[in-house]
Amino acid sequence: MKRVILALVIVLAGRFTASSQTPDWSSSVAAIIYNHCAVCHHDGGIAPFPLMTYEDAVSRAFSIQTNVLAKKMPPWPADPQCSNEMVGDRSLSEEDINTINDWVNGGMASGDLNSAPAAPTFNNGSQLTSIDQTVQFPAYTVQNMQDEYRTFVVHSGYSLVTYLNQLEFIIGNTAIVHHILLYYDPTNTSYTLDQNDPLPGYASSGTTAASPFAVLIGGWVPGNTPEILPSNMGYLIPPNSDFVMEIHYAPNSNGKTDSTKVNLKFCTDPSPRNVMVSPILFHYWPSLINGPLTIPANTVKTFYEKSVGFTIDLDKDYSLYSVLPHMHLIGKSLEVYMTSADNSDTTRLICIPGWDFRWQLGYVFKHLIHFTPSDGYTLRAEATYDNTSNNPNNPYDPPQTITLGEGTLNEMMVVFFSYLEYQDGDENIDLSTVGINEVGDSDPLNIQLYPNPAGDELQISCWLPTNDLTLRILNSTGAVIKTITTGHQPKGMYAVSVPLHSWPQGIYYLEMQSGEHKEIRRFVKAE
């Protein structure tokens, strides 16, 4: 009995020592920073300082700790508990938060720097791995002290129909650019307006495109990252079209200069699917149910919107790809959802319980969402505005009545959607494989793929920390094409061989999950 008790004490002591070990940079913290923070915190990124090395992190350690504990960083305003599953969720798990907190409190140990994961690389301020075209818009010096809307036009140079697969806005002066809308115009209407103005671009209103022929394809607001579509999807640009960019310059920008550009990557799929963008929910009747959008001083007020036939054909079915809500300073919360005709079925799309004007993100759904207005389904939004002195973001002291308008001191309630016409099987497409960055991954599953590129056979091995495993292969669009195994597997080393002799050449993704650990690895099928 004494031997049994002694053995138990030794085992428990070992577990206690392992669980209480202080984290270090190389074995745990670096992977968290690289996977969740470096996309903004690198030289030339939108963040004010880099976090690319151990020294970078130590110099900002207490600031990192404070913002991580407060859940202000990394920025991810959407609440995962009441939103659909999204691609690229930046929010940290409680385990990650505790790791960073313990690392700082424990003295910020480096560990073995030779074993630390490699820092991710970025392309001269760009987050894209390659660029097919850069559209440089002209430099412009802001003329007004109030909000100014200026639209710039550049020829695309396309002689054939072109599909854009990736878009990235590189802001010339982030201190003055409030937001951007990007259109294409297949006519010369926008270009003529530009040429008739002696200054670069031409004055616009911010409400709609000056040209009735301009078609919205994208936009930028603070906090946005590049738009990267699946490889068989793109924004259709007709030949001889012009790119039309409307920039909203914030108040008090008079005399300051901006020169913004857009990096583009083309879709090379032989039969690309067209992605459309529309403000399906908007702050005018009949979409706005209880308008007008006016918030009296010293009140908290909630507004409701629904989808109508102004921006979409209600006789068609769609696949929703992404959502981007937009409000201004006194926005407090917002929720977007989809309901059936009898309200018996509700799908929550996104909820933002603490609206932050500085971080207005576009959210890509992990799986395309089937929206069937032909069956009576409706998209809906409800947003609450706090026009009281309790709101620290209220631009007025004392509060004043705030009305609908394009200016920063006005308010808006718009929800943009990217969507496609529905095709069978869209719901099964996994968008989490799009734009994957494997650099800096701690890889607790120790995945090994051999050979890669593969010929007739792929050898897979990994380490299972739990006794369950889901192993799937996806194609380059995110569709699951083979499930290798799902369910119980013994903990420890696992290996399997997958025959590929009948598979076409191309890029594929191996998705592996064991317990809470999920990893995705890319491999190539060669001849």
Short mmCIF file of C-alpha atoms in Angstrom, two decimals:
data_model
loop_
_atom_site.label_atom_id
_atom_site.label_comp_id
_atom_site.label_asym_id
_atom_site.label_seq_id
_atom_site.Cartn_x
_atom_site.Cartn_y
_atom_site.Cartn_z
CA MET A 1 0.00 0.00 0.00
CA LYS A 2 2.83 2.39 0.87
CA ARG A 3 4.37 1.76 -2.54
CA VAL A 4 1.06 2.52 -4.26
CA ILE A 5 0.66 5.78 -2.33
CA LEU A 6 4.25 6.77 -3.06
CA ALA A 7 3.79 6.07 -6.77
CA LEU A 8 0.59 8.16 -6.80
CA VAL A 9 2.36 11.06 -5.09
CA ILE A 10 5.17 10.93 -7.65
CA VAL A 11 2.70 10.93 -10.58
CA LEU A 12 0.70 13.84 -9.16
CA ALA A 13 3.85 15.79 -8.42
CA GLY A 14 5.01 15.31 -11.99
CA ARG A 15 1.69 16.51 -13.35
CA PHE A 16 1.70 19.53 -11.07
CA THR A 17 5.22 20.46 -12.16
CA ALA A 18 4.32 20.14 -15.85
CA SER A 19 1.12 22.15 -15.53
CA SER A 20 2.73 24.91 -13.50
CA GLN A 21 5.73 25.35 -15.78
CA THR A 22 6.11 28.99 -16.82
CA PRO A 23 5.58 29.52 -20.58
CA ASP A 24 8.42 30.82 -22.72
CA TRP A 25 8.58 32.63 -26.05
CA SER A 26 10.01 29.84 -28.18
CA SER A 27 7.74 26.96 -27.18
CA SER A 28 4.38 28.71 -26.82
CA VAL A 29 4.12 32.51 -26.98
CA ALA A 30 5.71 33.04 -30.42
CA ALA A 31 3.13 30.85 -32.16
CA ILE A 32 0.28 32.83 -30.57
CA ILE A 33 1.77 36.18 -31.59
CA TYR A 34 2.59 35.04 -35.13
CA ASN A 35 -0.83 33.45 -35.73
CA HIS A 36 -2.97 36.21 -34.20
CA CYS A 37 -0.99 39.47 -34.18
CA ALA A 38 1.75 39.61 -36.81
CA VAL A 39 -0.67 40.12 -39.70
CA CYS A 40 -0.95 43.76 -38.53
CA HIS A 41 2.13 44.05 -36.30
CA HIS A 42 4.92 43.87 -38.87
CA ASP A 43 7.09 46.48 -40.57
CA GLY A 44 4.84 48.32 -43.01
CA GLY A 45 1.66 46.88 -41.47
CA ILE A 46 -1.28 48.88 -40.18
CA ALA A 47 -0.24 48.51 -36.53
CA PRO A 48 2.03 51.19 -34.97
CA PHE A 49 4.80 48.74 -34.00
CA PRO A 50 6.04 45.27 -35.06
CA LEU A 51 5.87 42.06 -33.04
CA MET A 52 8.12 39.94 -35.21
CA THR A 53 10.88 39.01 -32.77
CA TYR A 54 11.34 38.04 -29.16
CA GLU A 55 12.88 41.47 -28.51
CA ASP A 56 9.86 43.19 -30.09
CA ALA A 57 7.49 41.30 -27.81
CA VAL A 58 9.51 41.91 -24.64
CA SER A 59 9.62 45.66 -25.30
CA ARG A 60 5.80 45.71 -25.50
CA ALA A 61 5.09 42.90 -23.05
CA PHE A 62 3.09 44.84 -20.46
CA SER A 63 1.01 46.57 -23.14
CA ILE A 64 0.36 43.18 -24.76
CA GLN A 65 -0.68 41.73 -21.40
CA THR A 66 -3.04 44.61 -20.58
CA ASN A 67 -4.80 44.57 -23.96
CA VAL A 68 -5.02 40.80 -24.17
CA LEU A 69 -6.54 40.50 -20.69
CA ALA A 70 -9.06 43.21 -21.58
CA LYS A 71 -9.78 41.36 -24.86
CA LYS A 72 -9.12 44.54 -26.82
CA MET A 73 -6.42 42.81 -28.81
CA PRO A 74 -6.36 41.10 -31.18
CA PRO A 75 -9.33 43.06 -32.56
CA TRP A 76 -12.32 40.82 -33.24
CA PRO A 77 -15.54 42.65 -32.29
CA ALA A 78 -17.85 39.81 -33.33
CA ASP A 79 -18.86 37.58 -30.43
CA PRO A 80 -18.22 33.92 -31.39
CA GLN A 81 -20.92 32.83 -28.92
CA CYS A 82 -23.72 34.50 -30.91
CA SER A 83 -22.27 34.63 -34.43
CA ASN A 84 -21.94 32.10 -37.21
CA GLU A 85 -18.55 30.43 -37.42
CA MET A 86 -16.13 32.74 -39.23
CA VAL A 87 -12.87 32.30 -41.10
CA GLY A 88 -9.76 33.78 -39.52
CA ASP A 89 -11.20 34.40 -36.06
CA ARG A 90 -8.49 36.49 -34.41
CA SER A 91 -9.85 36.18 -30.90
CA LEU A 92 -7.69 34.34 -28.39
CA SER A 93 -8.81 31.29 -26.44
CA GLU A 94 -8.73 31.45 -22.66
CA GLU A 95 -5.74 29.11 -22.81
CA ASP A 96 -3.84 31.54 -25.06
CA ILE A 97 -4.74 34.50 -22.84
CA ASN A 98 -3.49 32.65 -19.77
CA THR A 99 -0.29 31.68 -21.57
CA ILE A 100 0.54 35.31 -22.39
CA ASN A 101 -0.40 36.46 -18.91
CA ASP A 102 1.76 33.78 -17.26
CA TRP A 103 4.66 34.53 -19.62
CA VAL A 104 4.71 38.22 -18.68
CA ASN A 105 4.23 37.55 -14.97
CA GLY A 106 6.92 34.89 -15.09
CA GLY A 107 9.63 37.18 -16.43
CA MET A 108 9.18 36.82 -20.22
CA ALA A 109 11.54 33.86 -20.67
CA SER A 110 12.91 33.33 -24.17
CA GLY A 111 13.36 29.56 -24.12
CA ASP A 112 15.56 28.07 -26.83
CA LEU A 113 15.39 30.70 -29.58
CA ASN A 114 16.87 28.23 -32.06
CA SER A 115 13.72 26.12 -31.72
CA ALA A 116 11.28 29.05 -32.01
CA PRO A 117 8.96 29.02 -35.06
CA ALA A 118 10.06 31.14 -37.99
CA ALA A 119 8.46 34.56 -38.18
CA PRO A 120 6.00 35.01 -41.06
CA THR A 121 7.12 37.06 -44.05
CA PHE A 122 5.21 39.91 -45.69
CA ASN A 123 5.57 41.54 -49.07
CA ASN A 124 6.71 45.17 -48.66
CA GLY A 125 3.74 46.17 -46.58
CA SER A 126 1.42 43.85 -48.48
CA GLN A 127 -0.12 40.76 -46.89
CA LEU A 128 -0.54 39.02 -50.27
CA THR A 129 1.93 36.33 -51.26
CA SER A 130 1.98 37.57 -54.88
CA ILE A 131 0.47 40.46 -56.84
CA ASP A 132 -0.66 40.52 -60.49
CA GLN A 133 -1.50 44.22 -60.74
CA THR A 134 -1.18 47.34 -58.61
CA VAL A 135 -3.67 50.11 -59.38
CA GLN A 136 -2.14 53.37 -58.17
CA PHE A 137 -4.62 56.18 -57.69
CA PRO A 138 -3.39 59.78 -57.93
CA ALA A 139 -2.12 61.74 -54.97
CA TYR A 140 -4.67 64.19 -53.62
CA THR A 141 -4.47 67.00 -51.07
CA VAL A 142 -7.68 67.40 -49.08
CA GLN A 143 -9.38 70.75 -49.68
CA ASN A 144 -11.99 70.94 -46.89
CA MET A 145 -12.05 71.01 -43.10
CA GLN A 146 -15.31 69.04 -43.09
CA ASP A 147 -15.96 65.55 -44.44
CA GLU A 148 -14.81 65.34 -48.03
CA TYR A 149 -15.75 62.68 -50.57
CA ARG A 150 -13.47 62.38 -53.56
CA THR A 151 -13.73 59.86 -56.39
CA PHE A 152 -10.73 58.85 -58.50
CA VAL A 153 -10.79 56.99 -61.81
CA VAL A 154 -8.09 54.80 -63.38
CA HIS A 155 -8.38 52.74 -66.58
CA SER A 156 -8.21 49.00 -65.88
CA GLY A 157 -6.40 48.26 -69.12
CA TYR A 158 -8.35 45.01 -69.53
CA SER A 159 -9.16 43.97 -73.10
CA LEU A 160 -11.00 40.84 -71.95
CA VAL A 161 -13.35 39.93 -69.12
CA THR A 162 -11.20 39.63 -65.98
CA TYR A 163 -12.05 38.12 -62.60
CA LEU A 164 -10.40 39.53 -59.49
CA ASN A 165 -9.63 36.85 -56.91
CA GLN A 166 -7.80 38.98 -54.30
CA LEU A 167 -8.02 42.68 -53.40
CA GLU A 168 -5.84 44.58 -50.96
CA PHE A 169 -6.09 48.29 -50.16
CA ILE A 170 -2.81 50.01 -49.29
CA ILE A 171 -3.80 53.29 -47.66
CA GLY A 172 -1.55 56.25 -48.37
CA ASN A 173 -2.50 58.20 -45.24
CA THR A 174 -4.33 56.16 -42.61
CA ALA A 175 -4.75 59.26 -40.43
CA ILE A 176 -7.28 60.85 -42.80
CA VAL A 177 -8.96 58.02 -44.76
CA HIS A 178 -12.33 57.21 -43.16
CA HIS A 179 -13.48 54.56 -45.61
CA ILE A 180 -13.26 53.54 -49.27
CA LEU A 181 -15.68 52.09 -51.81
CA LEU A 182 -14.31 50.48 -54.98
CA TYR A 183 -16.41 50.17 -58.14
CA TYR A 184 -15.93 49.39 -61.78
CA ASP A 185 -17.59 51.47 -64.50
CA PRO A 186 -17.96 49.81 -67.94
CA THR A 187 -18.75 53.22 -69.50
CA ASN A 188 -16.71 56.42 -69.72
CA THR A 189 -19.12 58.31 -67.43
CA SER A 190 -16.89 58.31 -64.33
CA TYR A 191 -13.76 59.04 -66.35
CA THR A 192 -15.44 62.07 -67.98
CA LEU A 193 -16.41 63.45 -64.56
CA ASP A 194 -12.79 63.07 -63.46
CA GLN A 195 -11.44 64.81 -66.55
CA ASN A 196 -13.84 67.74 -66.14
CA ASP A 197 -12.50 68.52 -62.65
CA PRO A 198 -9.20 70.46 -62.55
CA LEU A 199 -8.02 68.55 -59.45
CA PRO A 200 -7.32 64.81 -59.27
CA GLY A 201 -10.63 62.95 -59.11
CA TYR A 202 -13.97 64.68 -58.69
CA ALA A 203 -16.28 65.67 -55.82
CA SER A 204 -18.91 63.09 -54.85
CA SER A 205 -21.59 62.64 -52.20
CA GLY A 206 -20.79 59.37 -50.45
CA THR A 207 -24.34 58.07 -50.77
CA THR A 208 -24.25 56.43 -54.20
CA ALA A 209 -21.81 56.21 -57.09
CA ALA A 210 -21.89 59.35 -59.23
CA SER A 211 -22.16 57.17 -62.33
CA PRO A 212 -25.39 55.14 -62.57
CA PHE A 213 -23.38 52.47 -64.37
CA ALA A 214 -20.79 51.92 -61.63
CA VAL A 215 -20.91 48.53 -59.88
CA LEU A 216 -19.60 48.02 -56.33
CA ILE A 217 -16.94 45.29 -55.94
CA GLY A 218 -15.28 46.00 -52.60
CA GLY A 219 -14.39 48.42 -49.88
CA TRP A 220 -12.12 49.27 -47.00
CA VAL A 221 -12.72 50.48 -43.46
CA PRO A 222 -10.22 50.67 -40.59
CA GLY A 223 -9.08 47.23 -39.54
CA ASN A 224 -9.78 45.47 -42.84
CA THR A 225 -7.40 42.83 -44.12
CA PRO A 226 -7.11 41.68 -47.78
CA GLU A 227 -10.09 40.13 -49.50
CA ILE A 228 -9.03 36.63 -50.61
CA LEU A 229 -11.67 34.57 -52.42
CA PRO A 230 -11.64 30.82 -53.14
CA SER A 231 -9.63 30.02 -56.26
CA ASN A 232 -12.71 29.48 -58.46
CA MET A 233 -14.45 32.74 -57.47
CA GLY A 234 -13.91 36.33 -58.47
CA TYR A 235 -15.35 39.79 -59.05
CA LEU A 236 -16.20 40.12 -62.75
CA ILE A 237 -14.68 43.16 -64.48
CA PRO A 238 -15.89 43.75 -68.08
CA PRO A 239 -13.32 44.69 -70.73
CA ASN A 240 -12.36 48.37 -71.06
CA SER A 241 -13.82 49.17 -67.64
CA ASP A 242 -12.45 51.84 -65.32
CA PHE A 243 -11.70 51.37 -61.64
CA VAL A 244 -13.61 53.97 -59.63
CA MET A 245 -12.54 54.58 -56.03
CA GLU A 246 -14.50 56.85 -53.73
CA ILE A 247 -12.54 57.90 -50.65
CA HIS A 248 -14.13 59.54 -47.63
CA TYR A 249 -11.64 61.88 -45.96
CA ALA A 250 -12.37 62.62 -42.31
CA PRO A 251 -12.88 66.16 -40.91
CA ASN A 252 -9.85 68.34 -40.11
CA SER A 253 -7.81 66.80 -42.94
CA ASN A 254 -7.41 70.06 -44.88
CA GLY A 255 -3.96 70.32 -46.47
CA LYS A 256 -3.05 66.68 -45.85
CA THR A 257 -2.17 64.41 -48.76
CA ASP A 258 -3.13 60.83 -49.54
CA SER A 259 -2.13 58.45 -52.33
CA THR A 260 -3.87 55.08 -52.03
CA LYS A 261 -3.39 52.00 -54.19
CA VAL A 262 -5.01 48.60 -54.64
CA ASN A 263 -3.14 45.32 -55.14
CA LEU A 264 -4.94 42.74 -57.25
CA LYS A 265 -4.62 39.03 -57.93
CA PHE A 266 -6.49 37.54 -60.90
CA CYS A 267 -8.64 34.41 -60.89
CA THR A 268 -7.12 31.74 -63.15
CA ASP A 269 -9.94 29.18 -62.91
CA PRO A 270 -11.36 28.46 -66.40
CA SER A 271 -14.97 28.82 -65.19
CA PRO A 272 -14.99 31.31 -62.31
CA ARG A 273 -18.10 32.09 -60.30
CA ASN A 274 -19.12 35.74 -60.04
CA VAL A 275 -19.16 37.25 -56.54
CA MET A 276 -21.50 40.22 -56.08
CA VAL A 277 -21.53 42.89 -53.36
CA SER A 278 -24.60 44.82 -52.22
CA PRO A 279 -25.88 46.71 -49.16
CA ILE A 280 -28.78 44.27 -48.81
CA LEU A 281 -29.78 45.92 -45.50
CA PHE A 282 -29.83 49.72 -45.61
CA HIS A 283 -31.06 52.74 -43.67
CA TYR A 284 -33.94 53.84 -45.91
CA TRP A 285 -37.52 52.64 -46.27
CA PRO A 286 -38.57 49.93 -47.04
CA SER A 287 -35.47 48.18 -45.64
CA LEU A 288 -35.47 50.34 -42.50
CA ILE A 289 -38.65 49.34 -40.69
CA ASN A 290 -38.90 51.97 -37.93
CA GLY A 291 -37.16 54.94 -39.52
CA PRO A 292 -36.10 57.59 -39.97
CA LEU A 293 -32.64 56.95 -38.52
CA THR A 294 -32.75 59.74 -35.93
CA ILE A 295 -31.40 59.39 -32.40
CA PRO A 296 -32.55 62.24 -30.11
CA ALA A 297 -30.14 63.56 -27.51
CA ASN A 298 -30.03 61.62 -24.23
CA THR A 299 -31.72 58.53 -25.65
CA VAL A 300 -30.79 54.94 -26.43
CA LYS A 301 -32.68 53.73 -29.49
CA THR A 302 -32.88 50.48 -31.48
CA PHE A 303 -33.63 50.25 -35.21
CA TYR A 304 -34.67 47.29 -37.37
CA GLU A 305 -34.02 46.44 -41.02
CA LYS A 306 -35.06 43.66 -43.41
CA SER A 307 -34.07 42.56 -46.90
CA VAL A 308 -36.26 43.78 -49.75
CA GLY A 309 -36.16 43.50 -53.54
CA PHE A 310 -34.22 46.70 -54.17
CA THR A 311 -30.73 45.18 -54.17
CA ILE A 312 -31.38 41.46 -54.82
CA ASP A 313 -33.77 39.39 -56.93
CA LEU A 314 -36.19 37.79 -54.47
CA ASP A 315 -36.97 34.99 -56.95
CA LYS A 316 -33.43 33.59 -56.79
CA ASP A 317 -31.46 31.69 -54.19
CA TYR A 318 -28.03 32.82 -53.01
CA SER A 319 -24.96 31.68 -51.13
CA LEU A 320 -23.83 34.29 -48.62
CA TYR A 321 -20.05 34.59 -48.54
CA SER A 322 -19.33 37.45 -46.13
CA VAL A 323 -20.90 40.26 -44.13
CA LEU A 324 -19.66 43.76 -43.31
CA PRO A 325 -21.81 45.92 -40.97
CA HIS A 326 -21.28 49.68 -40.84
CA MET A 327 -22.27 52.25 -38.21
CA HIS A 328 -20.59 55.37 -36.85
CA LEU A 329 -19.57 56.66 -33.42
CA ILE A 330 -22.64 56.21 -31.21
CA GLY A 331 -23.35 52.67 -32.39
CA LYS A 332 -23.61 50.40 -29.34
CA SER A 333 -24.48 46.93 -30.66
CA LEU A 334 -25.62 45.20 -33.82
CA GLU A 335 -26.98 41.80 -34.77
CA VAL A 336 -27.70 40.31 -38.20
CA TYR A 337 -29.73 37.14 -38.69
CA MET A 338 -31.92 35.25 -41.17
CA THR A 339 -35.51 34.17 -40.53
CA SER A 340 -38.06 31.96 -42.27
CA ALA A 341 -41.41 33.32 -43.41
CA ASP A 342 -43.19 32.11 -40.25
CA ASN A 343 -40.23 33.02 -37.97
CA SER A 344 -39.93 29.38 -36.86
CA ASP A 345 -36.36 29.14 -38.16
CA THR A 346 -33.66 31.68 -37.26
CA THR A 347 -30.00 31.59 -38.29
CA ARG A 348 -27.74 34.00 -36.45
CA LEU A 349 -25.16 35.45 -38.81
CA ILE A 350 -23.21 37.95 -36.72
CA CYS A 351 -23.58 39.86 -33.48
CA ILE A 352 -21.34 42.63 -32.20
CA PRO A 353 -22.28 43.40 -28.59
CA GLY A 354 -19.71 46.19 -28.22
CA TRP A 355 -19.52 48.21 -31.43
CA ASP A 356 -16.13 49.81 -32.08
CA PHE A 357 -16.02 52.34 -34.91
CA ARG A 358 -12.24 51.85 -35.21
CA TRP A 359 -12.56 48.15 -35.99
CA GLN A 360 -15.15 47.59 -38.70
CA LEU A 361 -14.25 44.25 -40.22
CA GLY A 362 -15.53 42.16 -43.06
CA TYR A 363 -16.38 38.67 -41.77
CA VAL A 364 -16.18 35.61 -44.04
CA PHE A 365 -18.45 32.73 -43.08
CA LYS A 366 -16.65 29.40 -42.58
CA HIS A 367 -19.24 27.80 -44.83
CA LEU A 368 -21.36 29.50 -47.48
CA ILE A 369 -24.84 30.15 -46.10
CA HIS A 370 -27.82 29.19 -48.24
CA PHE A 371 -30.22 32.16 -48.39
CA THR A 372 -33.58 31.38 -50.03
CA PRO A 373 -35.73 34.51 -50.42
CA SER A 374 -37.78 32.51 -52.94
CA ASP A 375 -38.98 30.43 -49.96
CA GLY A 376 -39.74 33.48 -47.85
CA TYR A 377 -36.48 33.73 -45.94
CA THR A 378 -35.49 37.26 -44.94
CA LEU A 379 -32.25 38.86 -43.79
CA ARG A 380 -32.69 41.12 -40.78
CA ALA A 381 -30.62 43.48 -38.65
CA GLU A 382 -31.16 45.29 -35.38
CA ALA A 383 -28.81 47.96 -34.13
CA THR A 384 -28.79 50.01 -30.94
CA TYR A 385 -27.41 53.55 -30.67
CA ASP A 386 -26.40 55.24 -27.41
CA ASN A 387 -26.73 59.02 -27.70
CA THR A 388 -26.12 59.77 -24.02
CA SER A 389 -23.24 61.15 -22.01
CA ASN A 390 -22.60 57.58 -20.80
CA ASN A 391 -21.21 56.75 -24.24
CA PRO A 392 -17.49 57.69 -24.24
CA ASN A 393 -17.53 57.72 -28.06
CA ASN A 394 -20.27 60.34 -28.28
CA PRO A 395 -18.81 63.20 -30.35
CA TYR A 396 -21.01 65.79 -28.61
CA ASP A 397 -20.87 67.02 -25.02
CA PRO A 398 -23.63 67.62 -24.10
CA PRO A 399 -25.34 65.15 -26.47
CA GLN A 400 -27.14 66.51 -29.53
CA THR A 401 -29.71 64.92 -31.80
CA ILE A 402 -27.93 62.82 -34.44
CA THR A 403 -29.49 62.06 -37.80
CA LEU A 404 -28.81 59.93 -40.85
CA GLY A 405 -25.89 61.14 -42.96
CA GLU A 406 -22.56 60.25 -44.53
CA GLY A 407 -20.48 62.42 -42.18
CA THR A 408 -18.61 60.89 -39.27
CA LEU A 409 -20.77 62.90 -36.84
CA ASN A 410 -23.95 61.56 -38.45
CA GLU A 411 -25.06 57.94 -38.21
CA MET A 412 -25.53 55.08 -40.63
CA MET A 413 -26.91 51.53 -40.53
CA VAL A 414 -25.77 49.53 -43.54
CA VAL A 415 -24.95 45.84 -43.85
CA PHE A 416 -22.99 44.82 -46.95
CA PHE A 417 -23.01 41.21 -48.14
CA SER A 418 -20.81 39.40 -50.62
CA TYR A 419 -22.79 36.61 -52.26
CA LEU A 420 -23.12 34.29 -55.25
CA GLU A 421 -25.99 32.63 -57.03
CA TYR A 422 -26.56 29.33 -55.26
CA GLN A 423 -25.22 26.01 -56.58
CA ASP A 424 -25.87 22.56 -55.14
CA GLY A 425 -23.32 21.70 -52.48
CA ASP A 426 -22.31 25.27 -51.64
CA GLU A 427 -23.03 24.64 -47.97
CA ASN A 428 -20.27 22.01 -47.91
CA ILE A 429 -17.51 24.34 -49.09
CA ASP A 430 -15.07 25.03 -46.28
CA LEU A 431 -13.78 28.59 -46.71
CA SER A 432 -11.26 28.24 -43.88
CA THR A 433 -8.72 26.84 -46.36
CA VAL A 434 -8.66 30.10 -48.35
CA GLY A 435 -5.55 32.23 -47.82
CA ILE A 436 -4.00 29.82 -45.30
CA ASN A 437 -0.72 30.93 -43.72
CA GLU A 438 1.13 27.96 -42.24
CA VAL A 439 4.17 29.93 -41.07
CA GLY A 440 4.57 30.22 -37.30
CA ASP A 441 2.29 27.28 -36.51
CA SER A 442 3.26 25.44 -33.34
CA ASP A 443 1.81 22.18 -34.84
CA PRO A 444 1.00 20.18 -31.67
CA LEU A 445 -0.11 17.32 -33.93
CA ASN A 446 3.37 17.03 -35.49
CA ILE A 447 1.93 16.44 -38.96
CA GLN A 448 4.26 14.92 -41.56
CA LEU A 449 3.33 14.64 -45.27
CA TYR A 450 5.60 12.65 -47.58
CA PRO A 451 6.38 13.10 -50.38
CA ASN A 452 5.17 16.63 -51.07
CA PRO A 453 4.61 17.15 -53.99
CA ALA A 454 3.07 13.69 -54.08
CA GLY A 455 2.73 11.25 -56.96
CA ASP A 456 0.54 8.16 -56.73
CA GLU A 457 0.54 8.01 -52.93
CA LEU A 458 0.71 10.36 -49.93
CA GLN A 459 2.06 9.16 -46.58
CA ILE A 460 0.54 10.92 -43.55
CA SER A 461 1.75 10.64 -39.98
CA CYS A 462 0.90 12.63 -36.85
CA TRP A 463 0.74 12.53 -33.06
CA LEU A 464 -2.70 12.33 -31.44
CA PRO A 465 -2.96 14.07 -28.05
CA THR A 466 -6.48 12.64 -27.56
CA ASN A 467 -8.23 9.43 -28.56
CA ASP A 468 -10.30 10.94 -31.37
CA LEU A 469 -9.35 11.99 -34.89
CA THR A 470 -11.04 13.59 -37.88
CA LEU A 471 -8.93 13.52 -41.03
CA ARG A 472 -10.22 15.02 -44.29
CA ILE A 473 -8.86 16.19 -47.64
CA LEU A 474 -10.25 19.33 -49.27
CA ASN A 475 -9.72 20.76 -52.72
CA SER A 476 -8.52 24.30 -53.45
CA THR A 477 -12.05 25.73 -53.16
CA GLY A 478 -12.54 24.23 -49.69
CA ALA A 479 -14.89 21.41 -50.67
CA VAL A 480 -14.39 18.14 -48.78
CA ILE A 481 -13.47 15.47 -51.35
CA LYS A 482 -12.37 12.65 -49.06
CA THR A 483 -12.91 11.78 -45.40
CA ILE A 484 -10.12 9.43 -44.35
CA THR A 485 -11.31 8.75 -40.82
CA THR A 486 -13.51 10.21 -38.13
CA GLY A 487 -14.04 8.90 -34.62
CA HIS A 488 -12.07 6.93 -32.05
CA GLN A 489 -8.34 6.38 -32.50
CA PRO A 490 -5.76 5.40 -29.87
CA LYS A 491 -3.66 8.25 -28.53
CA GLY A 492 -0.10 8.44 -29.81
CA MET A 493 1.44 7.97 -33.24
CA TYR A 494 -0.96 7.58 -36.19
CA ALA A 495 -0.03 6.86 -39.81
CA VAL A 496 -2.00 6.24 -42.99
CA SER A 497 -1.34 6.01 -46.72
CA VAL A 498 -3.69 7.68 -49.22
CA PRO A 499 -3.68 6.53 -52.88
CA LEU A 500 -3.69 9.48 -55.31
CA HIS A 501 -3.10 7.81 -58.69
CA SER A 502 -6.53 8.83 -60.05
CA TRP A 503 -6.49 12.37 -58.64
CA PRO A 504 -5.97 15.36 -60.96
CA GLN A 505 -2.93 17.57 -60.51
CA GLY A 506 -3.39 20.55 -58.23
CA ILE A 507 -3.31 21.95 -54.71
CA TYR A 508 -5.10 20.14 -51.88
CA TYR A 509 -5.45 20.62 -48.12
CA LEU A 510 -5.23 18.04 -45.35
CA GLU A 511 -7.46 18.97 -42.40
CA MET A 512 -6.75 17.18 -39.14
CA GLN A 513 -8.45 17.59 -35.77
CA SER A 514 -7.81 15.78 -32.50
CA GLY A 515 -9.59 17.15 -29.45
CA GLU A 516 -9.21 20.94 -29.41
CA HIS A 517 -6.24 20.86 -31.78
CA LYS A 518 -6.96 21.52 -35.45
CA GLU A 519 -4.36 21.95 -38.19
CA ILE A 520 -4.51 22.36 -41.96
CA ARG A 521 -1.61 21.48 -44.23
CA ARG A 522 -1.25 22.03 -47.95
CA PHE A 523 0.10 19.46 -50.37
CA VAL A 524 0.50 19.26 -54.13
CA LYS A 525 -0.54 16.38 -56.37
CA ALA A 526 1.99 16.20 -59.19
CA GLU A 527 2.05 13.92 -62.23
#
